[in-house]
Each structure stands twice: as C-alpha cells, then as structure tokens.
PDB file of C-alpha atoms in Angstrom:
ATOM      1  CA  MET A   1      14.961   2.866  -3.618  1.00 45.00           C
ATOM      2  CA  PRO A   2      16.755  -0.447  -4.243  1.00 50.00           C
ATOM      3  CA  ALA A   3      16.550  -2.276  -7.557  1.00 55.00           C
ATOM      4  CA  TYR A   4      13.543  -4.547  -7.106  1.00 65.00           C
ATOM      5  CA  THR A   5      13.807  -7.567  -9.362  1.00 73.00           C
ATOM      6  CA  THR A   6      11.231  -9.016 -11.716  1.00 70.00           C
ATOM      7  CA  GLN A   7      11.160 -12.095  -9.471  1.00 75.00           C
ATOM      8  CA  TRP A   8      10.286  -9.886  -6.491  1.00 63.00           C
ATOM      9  CA  PHE A   9       7.367  -8.323  -8.350  1.00 70.00           C
ATOM     10  CA  GLN A  10       6.210 -11.700  -9.649  1.00 71.00           C
ATOM     11  CA  SER A  11       6.162 -13.140  -6.125  1.00 67.00           C
ATOM     12  CA  PHE A  12       3.199 -10.867  -5.389  1.00 69.00           C
ATOM     13  CA  GLN A  13       1.483 -11.311  -8.747  1.00 75.00           C
ATOM     14  CA  ALA A  14      -1.182 -13.898  -7.948  1.00 75.00           C
ATOM     15  CA  ALA A  15      -2.239 -12.279  -4.672  1.00 76.00           C
ATOM     16  CA  SER A  16      -2.166  -8.815  -6.228  1.00 88.00           C
ATOM     17  CA  ASN A  17      -4.368  -9.969  -9.098  1.00 91.00           C
ATOM     18  CA  GLN A  18      -6.880 -11.415  -6.668  1.00 94.00           C
ATOM     19  CA  SER A  19      -6.940  -8.301  -4.478  1.00 96.00           C
ATOM     20  CA  ALA A  20      -7.378  -6.080  -7.513  1.00 97.00           C
ATOM     21  CA  SER A  21     -10.236  -8.227  -8.819  1.00 97.00           C
ATOM     22  CA  VAL A  22     -12.165  -7.391  -5.638  1.00 98.00           C
ATOM     23  CA  ILE A  23     -11.161  -3.772  -5.056  1.00 98.00           C
ATOM     24  CA  VAL A  24     -11.205  -2.375  -8.611  1.00 99.00           C
ATOM     25  CA  PRO A  25     -14.986  -2.855  -9.061  1.00 98.00           C
ATOM     26  CA  ILE A  26     -15.537  -1.096  -5.719  1.00 98.00           C
ATOM     27  CA  LEU A  27     -13.308   1.787  -6.784  1.00 98.00           C
ATOM     28  CA  LEU A  28     -15.204   2.172 -10.041  1.00 98.00           C
ATOM     29  CA  GLU A  29     -18.523   2.028  -8.202  1.00 97.00           C
ATOM     30  CA  LEU A  30     -17.365   4.792  -5.836  1.00 98.00           C
ATOM     31  CA  THR A  31     -15.563   7.039  -8.304  1.00 98.00           C
ATOM     32  CA  GLY A  32     -16.825   6.263 -11.798  1.00 97.00           C
ATOM     33  CA  ALA A  33     -13.248   6.814 -12.977  1.00 98.00           C
ATOM     34  CA  ARG A  34     -12.642   6.579 -16.722  1.00 98.00           C
ATOM     35  CA  SER A  35      -8.872   7.100 -16.518  1.00 99.00           C
ATOM     36  CA  VAL A  36      -6.392   5.758 -13.965  1.00 99.00           C
ATOM     37  CA  VAL A  37      -2.722   6.325 -13.219  1.00 99.00           C
ATOM     38  CA  ASP A  38      -0.881   3.937 -10.893  1.00 99.00           C
ATOM     39  CA  VAL A  39       2.182   5.399  -9.170  1.00 99.00           C
ATOM     40  CA  GLY A  40       4.410   2.519  -8.135  1.00 96.00           C
ATOM     41  CA  CYS A  41       2.601   0.185 -10.518  1.00 96.00           C
ATOM     42  CA  GLY A  42       5.177  -2.605 -10.544  1.00 93.00           C
ATOM     43  CA  LEU A  43       4.363  -4.872 -13.476  1.00 94.00           C
ATOM     44  CA  GLY A  44       0.941  -3.264 -13.880  1.00 96.00           C
ATOM     45  CA  SER A  45      -1.366  -5.933 -12.471  1.00 95.00           C
ATOM     46  CA  TRP A  46      -3.761  -3.364 -10.976  1.00 97.00           C
ATOM     47  CA  LEU A  47      -3.934  -1.449 -14.237  1.00 98.00           C
ATOM     48  CA  GLN A  48      -4.619  -4.702 -16.037  1.00 97.00           C
ATOM     49  CA  ALA A  49      -7.544  -5.228 -13.644  1.00 98.00           C
ATOM     50  CA  PHE A  50      -8.877  -1.767 -14.479  1.00 99.00           C
ATOM     51  CA  GLN A  51      -8.645  -2.595 -18.172  1.00 98.00           C
ATOM     52  CA  SER A  52     -10.515  -5.853 -17.600  1.00 98.00           C
ATOM     53  CA  ALA A  53     -13.206  -3.817 -15.825  1.00 98.00           C
ATOM     54  CA  GLY A  54     -13.621  -1.580 -18.862  1.00 98.00           C
ATOM     55  CA  VAL A  55     -11.207   1.292 -18.183  1.00 98.00           C
ATOM     56  CA  ASP A  56      -8.935   1.434 -21.204  1.00 97.00           C
ATOM     57  CA  ASP A  57      -7.260   4.764 -20.356  1.00 98.00           C
ATOM     58  CA  VAL A  58      -4.579   3.606 -17.900  1.00 99.00           C
ATOM     59  CA  PHE A  59      -0.983   4.607 -17.256  1.00 99.00           C
ATOM     60  CA  GLY A  60       1.697   3.306 -14.899  1.00 98.00           C
ATOM     61  CA  VAL A  61       4.732   4.892 -13.271  1.00 98.00           C
ATOM     62  CA  ASP A  62       7.552   3.152 -11.417  1.00 96.00           C
ATOM     63  CA  GLY A  63      11.340   2.980 -11.279  1.00 94.00           C
ATOM     64  CA  THR A  64      13.870   1.984 -13.897  1.00 92.00           C
ATOM     65  CA  TYR A  65      14.175  -1.388 -12.140  1.00 91.00           C
ATOM     66  CA  VAL A  66      10.909  -2.517 -13.784  1.00 93.00           C
ATOM     67  CA  ASP A  67      11.519  -4.903 -16.686  1.00 92.00           C
ATOM     68  CA  THR A  68       9.193  -3.404 -19.288  1.00 93.00           C
ATOM     69  CA  SER A  69       9.124  -6.676 -21.224  1.00 93.00           C
ATOM     70  CA  GLN A  70       7.193  -8.145 -18.274  1.00 92.00           C
ATOM     71  CA  LEU A  71       4.563  -5.388 -18.057  1.00 94.00           C
ATOM     72  CA  ARG A  72       0.906  -6.457 -18.003  1.00 93.00           C
ATOM     73  CA  ILE A  73       0.110  -3.254 -19.898  1.00 95.00           C
ATOM     74  CA  GLY A  74       1.623  -1.868 -23.089  1.00 91.00           C
ATOM     75  CA  GLY A  75       5.061  -0.300 -22.806  1.00 93.00           C
ATOM     76  CA  ASP A  76       3.624   2.930 -24.196  1.00 95.00           C
ATOM     77  CA  ARG A  77       1.460   3.118 -21.074  1.00 97.00           C
ATOM     78  CA  PHE A  78       4.440   3.167 -18.700  1.00 98.00           C
ATOM     79  CA  ALA A  79       6.970   5.783 -17.613  1.00 97.00           C
ATOM     80  CA  ALA A  80      10.111   5.124 -15.561  1.00 97.00           C
ATOM     81  CA  ARG A  81      10.588   7.750 -12.868  1.00 97.00           C
ATOM     82  CA  ASP A  82      12.342   8.221  -9.532  1.00 96.00           C
ATOM     83  CA  LEU A  83       9.350   8.255  -7.183  1.00 96.00           C
ATOM     84  CA  SER A  84      11.303  10.088  -4.497  1.00 96.00           C
ATOM     85  CA  GLN A  85      11.439  13.127  -6.786  1.00 97.00           C
ATOM     86  CA  PRO A  86       8.624  15.424  -7.991  1.00 97.00           C
ATOM     87  CA  LEU A  87       6.559  13.608 -10.589  1.00 96.00           C
ATOM     88  CA  SER A  88       5.272  15.512 -13.569  1.00 90.00           C
ATOM     89  CA  LEU A  89       3.282  13.969 -16.405  1.00 96.00           C
ATOM     90  CA  THR A  90       1.819  15.744 -19.412  1.00 93.00           C
ATOM     91  CA  ARG A  91      -1.767  15.084 -18.330  1.00 96.00           C
ATOM     92  CA  SER A  92      -4.037  14.355 -15.396  1.00 98.00           C
ATOM     93  CA  PHE A  93      -6.357  11.424 -14.648  1.00 99.00           C
ATOM     94  CA  GLU A  94      -9.646  10.854 -12.860  1.00 99.00           C
ATOM     95  CA  LEU A  95      -8.144   8.433 -10.328  1.00 99.00           C
ATOM     96  CA  CYS A  96      -4.627   7.934  -9.004  1.00 99.00           C
ATOM     97  CA  ASN A  97      -3.568   4.675  -7.357  1.00 98.00           C
ATOM     98  CA  CYS A  98      -0.591   4.491  -4.998  1.00 99.00           C
ATOM     99  CA  LEU A  99      -0.675   1.190  -3.147  1.00 98.00           C
ATOM    100  CA  GLU A 100       1.926   0.012  -0.623  1.00 95.00           C
ATOM    101  CA  VAL A 101       4.571   2.237  -2.194  1.00 96.00           C
ATOM    102  CA  ALA A 102       5.091   5.163   0.186  1.00 97.00           C
ATOM    103  CA  GLU A 103       6.769   3.050   2.865  1.00 96.00           C
ATOM    104  CA  HIS A 104       9.549   2.191   0.409  1.00 94.00           C
ATOM    105  CA  LEU A 105      10.548   5.845   0.049  1.00 96.00           C
ATOM    106  CA  PRO A 106      12.526   7.858   2.618  1.00 97.00           C
ATOM    107  CA  ALA A 107      10.587  10.121   4.971  1.00 98.00           C
ATOM    108  CA  THR A 108      12.259  13.096   3.317  1.00 98.00           C
ATOM    109  CA  SER A 109      10.318  12.239   0.141  1.00 98.00           C
ATOM    110  CA  ALA A 110       6.892  11.826   1.764  1.00 98.00           C
ATOM    111  CA  ASP A 111       5.707  15.382   1.137  1.00 98.00           C
ATOM    112  CA  THR A 112       6.971  15.255  -2.438  1.00 98.00           C
ATOM    113  CA  LEU A 113       5.136  12.002  -3.124  1.00 98.00           C
ATOM    114  CA  VAL A 114       1.829  13.277  -1.760  1.00 99.00           C
ATOM    115  CA  GLN A 115       2.127  16.493  -3.741  1.00 98.00           C
ATOM    116  CA  SER A 116       2.789  14.493  -6.907  1.00 98.00           C
ATOM    117  CA  LEU A 117      -0.257  12.299  -6.311  1.00 99.00           C
ATOM    118  CA  THR A 118      -2.589  15.229  -5.721  1.00 99.00           C
ATOM    119  CA  GLN A 119      -1.410  16.875  -8.927  1.00 98.00           C
ATOM    120  CA  LEU A 120      -2.282  13.784 -10.948  1.00 98.00           C
ATOM    121  CA  ALA A 121      -5.937  13.261 -10.016  1.00 99.00           C
ATOM    122  CA  PRO A 122      -8.826  14.674  -7.951  1.00 98.00           C
ATOM    123  CA  ILE A 123      -9.207  11.310  -6.194  1.00 99.00           C
ATOM    124  CA  VAL A 124      -6.298   9.265  -4.838  1.00 99.00           C
ATOM    125  CA  CYS A 125      -6.559   5.641  -3.746  1.00 99.00           C
ATOM    126  CA  PHE A 126      -3.763   5.289  -1.203  1.00 99.00           C
ATOM    127  CA  SER A 127      -2.425   2.463   0.932  1.00 98.00           C
ATOM    128  CA  ALA A 128       0.825   2.507   2.928  1.00 96.00           C
ATOM    129  CA  ALA A 129       2.350   0.148   5.480  1.00 94.00           C
ATOM    130  CA  ILE A 130       1.766   0.768   9.172  1.00 93.00           C
ATOM    131  CA  PRO A 131       4.552   0.533  11.811  1.00 92.00           C
ATOM    132  CA  SER A 132       5.961  -2.994  12.208  1.00 82.00           C
ATOM    133  CA  GLN A 133       4.063  -4.301   9.180  1.00 88.00           C
ATOM    134  CA  GLY A 134       7.400  -5.321   7.730  1.00 71.00           C
ATOM    135  CA  GLY A 135       8.509  -5.877   4.168  1.00 76.00           C
ATOM    136  CA  THR A 136      11.336  -5.399   1.700  1.00 78.00           C
ATOM    137  CA  HIS A 137      13.078  -2.062   2.231  1.00 79.00           C
ATOM    138  CA  HIS A 138      10.303  -0.523   4.314  1.00 90.00           C
ATOM    139  CA  VAL A 139      11.926   2.695   5.503  1.00 94.00           C
ATOM    140  CA  ASN A 140       8.915   4.864   6.363  1.00 96.00           C
ATOM    141  CA  GLU A 141       6.114   2.865   7.938  1.00 96.00           C
ATOM    142  CA  GLN A 142       3.514   5.220   9.401  1.00 96.00           C
ATOM    143  CA  TRP A 143       0.008   5.229  10.861  1.00 95.00           C
ATOM    144  CA  PRO A 144      -2.722   6.698   8.615  1.00 94.00           C
ATOM    145  CA  ALA A 145      -2.779  10.004  10.528  1.00 94.00           C
ATOM    146  CA  TYR A 146       0.708  10.793   9.212  1.00 96.00           C
ATOM    147  CA  TRP A 147      -0.455  10.584   5.602  1.00 97.00           C
ATOM    148  CA  ILE A 148      -3.813  12.219   6.276  1.00 96.00           C
ATOM    149  CA  GLU A 149      -2.059  15.327   7.558  1.00 96.00           C
ATOM    150  CA  LYS A 150       0.035  15.520   4.388  1.00 98.00           C
ATOM    151  CA  PHE A 151      -2.976  15.122   2.108  1.00 98.00           C
ATOM    152  CA  ARG A 152      -4.929  17.725   4.080  1.00 96.00           C
ATOM    153  CA  GLN A 153      -2.153  20.216   3.350  1.00 98.00           C
ATOM    154  CA  HIS A 154      -3.285  19.951  -0.285  1.00 98.00           C
ATOM    155  CA  ASP A 155      -6.979  20.167   0.687  1.00 98.00           C
ATOM    156  CA  TYR A 156      -7.594  16.478   0.054  1.00 98.00           C
ATOM    157  CA  THR A 157     -10.099  14.952   2.472  1.00 96.00           C
ATOM    158  CA  PRO A 158      -9.815  11.328   3.664  1.00 96.00           C
ATOM    159  CA  VAL A 159     -12.677   9.016   2.730  1.00 96.00           C
ATOM    160  CA  ASP A 160     -12.870   5.666   4.541  1.00 95.00           C
ATOM    161  CA  ALA A 161     -15.283   3.916   2.199  1.00 96.00           C
ATOM    162  CA  ILE A 162     -13.536   0.651   1.373  1.00 97.00           C
ATOM    163  CA  ARG A 163     -11.858  -0.966   4.379  1.00 95.00           C
ATOM    164  CA  GLN A 164     -15.066  -2.173   6.009  1.00 94.00           C
ATOM    165  CA  ARG A 165     -16.242  -3.707   2.744  1.00 96.00           C
ATOM    166  CA  ILE A 166     -13.092  -5.799   2.254  1.00 97.00           C
ATOM    167  CA  TRP A 167     -11.995  -6.431   5.865  1.00 95.00           C
ATOM    168  CA  ASN A 168     -13.140 -10.057   6.020  1.00 95.00           C
ATOM    169  CA  ASP A 169     -12.689 -10.927   2.353  1.00 97.00           C
ATOM    170  CA  PRO A 170     -10.087 -13.734   2.144  1.00 95.00           C
ATOM    171  CA  ARG A 171      -9.324 -12.812  -1.465  1.00 96.00           C
ATOM    172  CA  VAL A 172      -7.825  -9.465  -0.445  1.00 97.00           C
ATOM    173  CA  ASP A 173      -4.317  -9.084   0.975  1.00 94.00           C
ATOM    174  CA  TYR A 174      -4.567  -7.936   4.571  1.00 92.00           C
ATOM    175  CA  TRP A 175      -2.471  -4.802   4.022  1.00 93.00           C
ATOM    176  CA  TYR A 176      -5.125  -3.347   1.746  1.00 96.00           C
ATOM    177  CA  CYS A 177      -7.832  -4.252   4.267  1.00 95.00           C
ATOM    178  CA  GLN A 178      -6.144  -2.267   7.016  1.00 95.00           C
ATOM    179  CA  ASN A 179      -4.450   0.549   5.081  1.00 96.00           C
ATOM    180  CA  LEU A 180      -6.532   1.526   2.053  1.00 97.00           C
ATOM    181  CA  LEU A 181      -8.107   5.000   2.074  1.00 97.00           C
ATOM    182  CA  LEU A 182      -9.369   7.406  -0.557  1.00 98.00           C
ATOM    183  CA  PHE A 183      -8.424  11.072  -0.637  1.00 98.00           C
ATOM    184  CA  ALA A 184     -10.494  13.531  -2.654  1.00 98.00           C
ATOM    185  CA  ASN A 185     -10.427  17.256  -3.332  1.00 98.00           C
ATOM    186  CA  ALA A 186     -13.431  19.532  -2.803  1.00 97.00           C
ATOM    187  CA  GLU A 187     -14.611  19.423  -6.399  1.00 97.00           C
ATOM    188  CA  ALA A 188     -14.550  15.633  -6.534  1.00 98.00           C
ATOM    189  CA  LEU A 189     -16.509  15.405  -3.287  1.00 97.00           C
ATOM    190  CA  ALA A 190     -19.059  18.001  -4.364  1.00 96.00           C
ATOM    191  CA  ASN A 191     -19.880  15.910  -7.418  1.00 92.00           C
ATOM    192  CA  ASN A 192     -19.989  12.547  -5.646  1.00 96.00           C
ATOM    193  CA  THR A 193     -22.673  11.912  -3.036  1.00 94.00           C
ATOM    194  CA  VAL A 194     -21.433   8.341  -2.520  1.00 92.00           C
ATOM    195  CA  LEU A 195     -18.035   9.554  -1.316  1.00 95.00           C
ATOM    196  CA  GLN A 196     -19.638  12.297   0.769  1.00 94.00           C
ATOM    197  CA  SER A 197     -21.261   9.671   2.980  1.00 90.00           C
ATOM    198  CA  SER A 198     -17.854   8.293   4.016  1.00 93.00           C
ATOM    199  CA  ILE A 199     -15.942  11.543   4.566  1.00 90.00           C
ATOM    200  CA  VAL A 200     -13.750  11.523   7.653  1.00 85.00           C
ATOM    201  CA  PRO A 201     -14.348  14.815   9.522  1.00 80.00           C
ATOM    202  CA  GLN A 202     -11.449  17.040  10.529  1.00 78.00           C
ATOM    203  CA  GLY A 203     -10.134  15.885  13.896  1.00 74.00           C
ATOM    204  CA  ALA A 204     -11.738  12.439  13.604  1.00 74.00           C
ATOM    205  CA  ASP A 205      -9.157  10.556  11.594  1.00 70.00           C
ATOM    206  CA  PRO A 206      -9.813   6.957  10.502  1.00 72.00           C
ATOM    207  CA  LEU A 207      -8.974   4.296  13.024  1.00 76.00           C
ATOM    208  CA  PRO A 208      -5.398   2.979  12.792  1.00 80.00           C
ATOM    209  CA  LEU A 209      -6.261  -0.673  12.260  1.00 78.00           C
ATOM    210  CA  VAL A 210      -4.194  -3.842  12.582  1.00 81.00           C
ATOM    211  CA  HIS A 211      -5.612  -6.758  10.626  1.00 76.00           C
ATOM    212  CA  PRO A 212      -5.891 -10.132  12.426  1.00 78.00           C
ATOM    213  CA  GLN A 213      -3.612 -11.738   9.820  1.00 80.00           C
ATOM    214  CA  LEU A 214      -0.813  -9.292  10.633  1.00 77.00           C
ATOM    215  CA  TRP A 215      -1.389  -9.769  14.361  1.00 69.00           C
ATOM    216  CA  ALA A 216      -1.252 -13.561  14.008  1.00 80.00           C
ATOM    217  CA  ARG A 217       1.930 -13.400  11.929  1.00 73.00           C
ATOM    218  CA  THR A 218       3.612 -11.053  14.394  1.00 74.00           C
ATOM    219  CA  ALA A 219       2.517 -13.094  17.405  1.00 74.00           C
ATOM    220  CA  ALA A 220       3.817 -16.301  15.822  1.00 74.00           C
ATOM    221  CA  ALA A 221       7.170 -14.678  15.111  1.00 69.00           C
ATOM    222  CA  LEU A 222       7.331 -13.416  18.688  1.00 67.00           C
ATOM    223  CA  ASP A 223       6.436 -16.845  20.071  1.00 59.00           C
ATOM    224  CA  ASN A 224       9.156 -18.416  17.951  1.00 59.00           C
ATOM    225  CA  THR A 225      11.688 -15.853  19.199  1.00 57.00           C
ATOM    226  CA  VAL A 226      10.707 -16.547  22.808  1.00 50.00           C
ATOM    227  CA  ASP A 227      10.901 -20.317  22.226  1.00 54.00           C
ATOM    228  CA  VAL A 228      14.385 -19.995  20.728  1.00 53.00           C
ATOM    229  CA  ARG A 229      15.584 -17.872  23.633  1.00 59.00           C
ATOM    230  CA  CYS A 230      14.053 -20.264  26.164  1.00 53.00           C
ATOM    231  CA  ARG A 231      15.760 -23.210  24.503  1.00 59.00           C
ATOM    232  CA  ARG A 232      19.076 -21.363  24.626  1.00 63.00           C
ATOM    233  CA  VAL A 233      18.623 -20.567  28.318  1.00 56.00           C
ATOM    234  CA  LEU A 234      17.642 -24.155  29.132  1.00 54.00           C
ATOM    235  CA  ARG A 235      20.548 -25.510  27.107  1.00 66.00           C
ATOM    236  CA  ARG A 236      23.002 -23.272  28.973  1.00 70.00           C
ATOM    237  CA  ALA A 237      21.414 -24.193  32.304  1.00 53.00           C
ATOM    238  CA  TYR A 238      21.717 -27.884  31.438  1.00 42.00           C
ATOM    239  CA  HIS A 239      25.400 -27.637  30.556  1.00 54.00           C
ATOM    240  CA  LEU A 240      26.084 -25.503  33.627  1.00 53.00           C
ATOM    241  CA  ALA A 241      24.319 -28.015  35.871  1.00 44.00           C
ATOM    242  CA  LYS A 242      26.224 -30.831  34.196  1.00 45.00           C
ATOM    243  CA  ARG A 243      29.533 -29.125  34.952  1.00 54.00           C
ATOM    244  CA  VAL A 244      28.523 -28.460  38.560  1.00 43.00           C
ATOM    245  CA  VAL A 245      27.451 -32.075  39.072  1.00 44.00           C
ATOM    246  CA  GLY A 246      30.675 -33.260  37.480  1.00 48.00           C
ATOM    247  CA  ARG A 247      32.680 -31.322  40.028  1.00 52.00           C
ATOM    248  CA  ALA A 248      30.746 -32.727  42.985  1.00 49.00           C
TER     249      ALA A 248
END
C-alpha cells in the first residue's frame, strides 16, 4: 500500500464525519456494540463518532503512513500495522469496522484481511469499492458477492440492514450507500433478533448496487471523453478539408 499523506486523509475528513454521524447511531441501534475496532481507520474520524455516541472503548489500526499527531483519538488507541498481513491484537471487540479499505490491498491479501476481521469481532461492518468506482490506488475493486464468499468461509453471514436506510440520505457518501454490509457469526445472530430480520439467505446475495451519484459521475466523465474525441475528429477533418480545398 502506498504512503497515504495526512493531506489525503484530511481531504475526506468533513464528508467522513458527516457520514459517520448518520451511520454510527444506526450501527449502535443494530448491534448494541460497547467496543469497536476500526481496521483502516485513517485519522480515526469514525472512532471519534463512536466516542461521541457514547462508546469509549475504541481502537484503530492502519499503516505507518498515518501521522499519529493528527489522530482524532488518543495515540494509545492506535496501532500501526501492515493490513496486507495477518492482523493480531491482544483482545477482541464487539464490532469491527473496515470501510473502503479492502480495495486498496492486493487481491492476494483479500483472504488474509477477511480472516483478520473475523478474528477481531463477532460482527463486522464492511464496505469495499465496486468495479469502476475509482479512487486512489484501488487495486482490487469487487462486487459484494466476492467478499460475501470470503466471509462465508469463516461462517459469517451477510446482513443487508443499512443500505436501504441511508440510500437517499445526502449526508452520507454514496460509496457507503451502495457498499455497506454487516457480517455476523452464528452466536451474534442468535442473540440479535434485529439482525436476524435482515439476514441474506445462502444463494440470495445482496444486490450489487450502483448509486446514482456514481452513475452520474461516470456518465459525465464518459460524455467529456466523447466530446474531446469528437472535437479532435472535427478538428482533423477541418484541417484536412482546408488542405484539400487549398489544392483545388
């Protein structure tokens, strides 16, 4: 993973704070989590949101590229790790967050990442970029089914309980609206009737969704590309016609 700068993390700060302010209360409503670990936490804005919502027991993990002086949580609540390698902490948590991180890691590390997440908590809140979503150093963009299969190998069941609730909320970044799923093990599901109501049955994976904002952005980029190419063709045709007329 490349060395992401503090400026890169800060460029997402305001939007991330706003998204977290909407999603964190929903997560707490669904899970009742009293401890949270965020794998790929960046500067810790999501963990800060959990703290603001009353969850004091939080911990963040990310690479050595994170400037710990800029953390939104205490430095003693952060560990620098290579996320492409097996992750082992001295304790477990009630909820594990891993949001828009997996696509930044090589495909060869996907199984390792999922295994690490499932070892950290009985419930995982997971969001990863879909194909052609685009972004800095996105090297493994996949549809949800790809990740669902990997979580199922650890007996974690997908729960699609959040996307519909945030889909049209302008405060939430579109990538969370289209990508965010929960994964829970059997014990967590047995003790949580709220999650049980949104379980995705085997063989009926959640819809691979594309949010209108992503579609509009992609369409605009495509239109611009077509316009540029058309202008180039017309410009060449004009100069060619000019030369032909000049010879007449």
